[in-house]
Amino acid sequence: GAVVSQHPSWVICKSGTSVKIECRSLDFQATTMFWYRQFPKQSLMLMATSNEGSKATYEQGVEKDKFLINHASLTLSTLTVTSAHPEDSSFYICSAPTSGASYEQYFGPGTRLTVT
Amino acid sequence: QKEVEQNSGPLSVPEGAIASLNCTYSDRGSQSFFWYRQYSGKSPELIMFIYSNGDKEDGRFTAQLNKASQYVSLLIRDSQPSDSATYLCASGNDYKLSFGAGTTVTVRA
């Protein structure tokens, strides 16, 4: 079946550096992908909608200059956390919609980011 | 007010019992409703989705939707230790999902 992958699965970076997370749809095309963030013991919060070939749409309160999203192809969206700080440490999960009418989404396995 | 609220839990049930999870949502424009299971450190896994009023059964799981009351529930019958996880309720407006905070379920052997 369709699979969404993420790379890396975990990353540790120093405060002030940038880190890029990739989200790929493996056997289907995704013109839209979604990026979520989950802090420990909290639920998933939608950060932004990634649109192939156009600008991402960010949710209220998410800094678009800090969380750069690029959706350059039909199978790849990237999220770059710029000038990362310890408060950006979180579990980042991407998803892509299925083609069904139920609005179901395929979720990636997530990327654990730790900023030291 | 949060868009999706779940009973706070944690919920502890003996093996073989029924676990009952509840969820309310505020956005009347929501079209689809989902129950996900999430193990610690992992991504959510879809258990069921429902978009019509009434009950939907899939194996040991039954979801119920009442749009008039803006209420969604999930019953887990014959609970197994492997069902121990956090259960997330989500409402969907088009493809945008709003998640509840989750209810942690522990099934005691």
mmCIF file with all atom_site columns, C-alpha atoms in Angstrom, chain B residues 6 8-13 19 21 35-45 47 61 74 76 80-88 101-108:
data_model
loop_
_atom_site.group_PDB
_atom_site.id
_atom_site.type_symbol
_atom_site.label_atom_id
_atom_site.label_alt_id
_atom_site.label_comp_id
_atom_site.label_asym_id
_atom_site.label_entity_id
_atom_site.label_seq_id
_atom_site.pdbx_PDB_ins_code
_atom_site.Cartn_x
_atom_site.Cartn_y
_atom_site.Cartn_z
_atom_site.occupancy
_atom_site.B_iso_or_equiv
_atom_site.pdbx_formal_charge
_atom_site.auth_seq_id
_atom_site.auth_comp_id
_atom_site.auth_asym_id
_atom_site.auth_atom_id
_atom_site.pdbx_PDB_model_num
ATOM 1  C CA . GLN B 1 6   ? -11.541 13.909 24.661 1.00 0.00 ? 6   GLN B CA 1
ATOM 2  C CA . SER B 1 8   ? -9.086  12.955 29.946 1.00 0.00 ? 8   SER B CA 1
ATOM 3  C CA . GLY B 1 9   ? -8.187  9.489  31.134 1.00 0.00 ? 9   GLY B CA 1
ATOM 4  C CA . PRO B 1 10  ? -6.038  7.639  31.771 1.00 0.00 ? 10  PRO B CA 1
ATOM 5  C CA . LEU B 1 11  ? -8.341  4.705  31.348 1.00 0.00 ? 11  LEU B CA 1
ATOM 6  C CA . SER B 1 12  ? -7.460  1.344  32.842 1.00 0.00 ? 12  SER B CA 1
ATOM 7  C CA . VAL B 1 13  ? -9.485  -1.722 31.897 1.00 0.00 ? 13  VAL B CA 1
ATOM 8  C CA . ALA B 1 19  ? -12.931 0.306  26.745 1.00 0.00 ? 19  ALA B CA 1
ATOM 9  C CA . LEU B 1 21  ? -13.606 6.518  24.600 1.00 0.00 ? 21  LEU B CA 1
ATOM 10 C CA . TRP B 1 35  ? -9.752  7.497  15.639 1.00 0.00 ? 35  TRP B CA 1
ATOM 11 C CA . TYR B 1 36  ? -6.004  6.938  15.726 1.00 0.00 ? 36  TYR B CA 1
ATOM 12 C CA . ARG B 1 37  ? -3.904  4.814  18.019 1.00 0.00 ? 37  ARG B CA 1
ATOM 13 C CA . GLN B 1 38  ? -0.477  6.079  18.957 1.00 0.00 ? 38  GLN B CA 1
ATOM 14 C CA . TYR B 1 39  ? 2.189   4.100  20.730 1.00 0.00 ? 39  TYR B CA 1
ATOM 15 C CA . SER B 1 40  ? 4.847   5.998  22.621 1.00 0.00 ? 40  SER B CA 1
ATOM 16 C CA . GLY B 1 41  ? 7.399   7.518  20.261 1.00 0.00 ? 41  GLY B CA 1
ATOM 17 C CA . LYS B 1 42  ? 5.522   6.421  17.169 1.00 0.00 ? 42  LYS B CA 1
ATOM 18 C CA . SER B 1 43  ? 3.347   8.052  14.566 1.00 0.00 ? 43  SER B CA 1
ATOM 19 C CA . PRO B 1 44  ? -0.461  7.694  14.766 1.00 0.00 ? 44  PRO B CA 1
ATOM 20 C CA . GLU B 1 45  ? -2.062  4.639  13.181 1.00 0.00 ? 45  GLU B CA 1
ATOM 21 C CA . ILE B 1 47  ? -8.097  2.635  13.541 1.00 0.00 ? 47  ILE B CA 1
ATOM 22 C CA . PHE B 1 61  ? -13.808 -1.621 17.279 1.00 0.00 ? 61  PHE B CA 1
ATOM 23 C CA . LEU B 1 74  ? -15.000 4.506  20.150 1.00 0.00 ? 74  LEU B CA 1
ATOM 24 C CA . ILE B 1 76  ? -12.935 -1.427 22.040 1.00 0.00 ? 76  ILE B CA 1
ATOM 25 C CA . GLN B 1 80  ? -6.079  -6.867 24.778 1.00 0.00 ? 80  GLN B CA 1
ATOM 26 C CA . PRO B 1 81  ? -2.802  -5.761 26.378 1.00 0.00 ? 81  PRO B CA 1
ATOM 27 C CA . SER B 1 82  ? -1.640  -4.786 22.880 1.00 0.00 ? 82  SER B CA 1
ATOM 28 C CA . ASP B 1 83  ? -4.447  -2.212 22.830 1.00 0.00 ? 83  ASP B CA 1
ATOM 29 C CA . SER B 1 84  ? -2.583  -0.258 25.510 1.00 0.00 ? 84  SER B CA 1
ATOM 30 C CA . ALA B 1 85  ? -1.803  3.051  23.797 1.00 0.00 ? 85  ALA B CA 1
ATOM 31 C CA . THR B 1 86  ? -2.957  6.640  23.482 1.00 0.00 ? 86  THR B CA 1
ATOM 32 C CA . TYR B 1 87  ? -6.075  7.050  21.370 1.00 0.00 ? 87  TYR B CA 1
ATOM 33 C CA . LEU B 1 88  ? -6.475  10.258 19.409 1.00 0.00 ? 88  LEU B CA 1
ATOM 34 C CA . ALA B 1 101 ? -5.310  15.641 23.353 1.00 0.00 ? 101 ALA B CA 1
ATOM 35 C CA . GLY B 1 102 ? -5.693  11.876 23.461 1.00 0.00 ? 102 GLY B CA 1
ATOM 36 C CA . THR B 1 103 ? -6.798  9.332  26.025 1.00 0.00 ? 103 THR B CA 1
ATOM 37 C CA . THR B 1 104 ? -4.253  6.869  27.343 1.00 0.00 ? 104 THR B CA 1
ATOM 38 C CA . VAL B 1 105 ? -5.626  3.367  27.719 1.00 0.00 ? 105 VAL B CA 1
ATOM 39 C CA . THR B 1 106 ? -3.973  0.644  29.754 1.00 0.00 ? 106 THR B CA 1
ATOM 40 C CA . VAL B 1 107 ? -5.267  -2.898 29.466 1.00 0.00 ? 107 VAL B CA 1
ATOM 41 C CA . ARG B 1 108 ? -4.395  -4.943 32.544 1.00 0.00 ? 108 ARG B CA 1
#
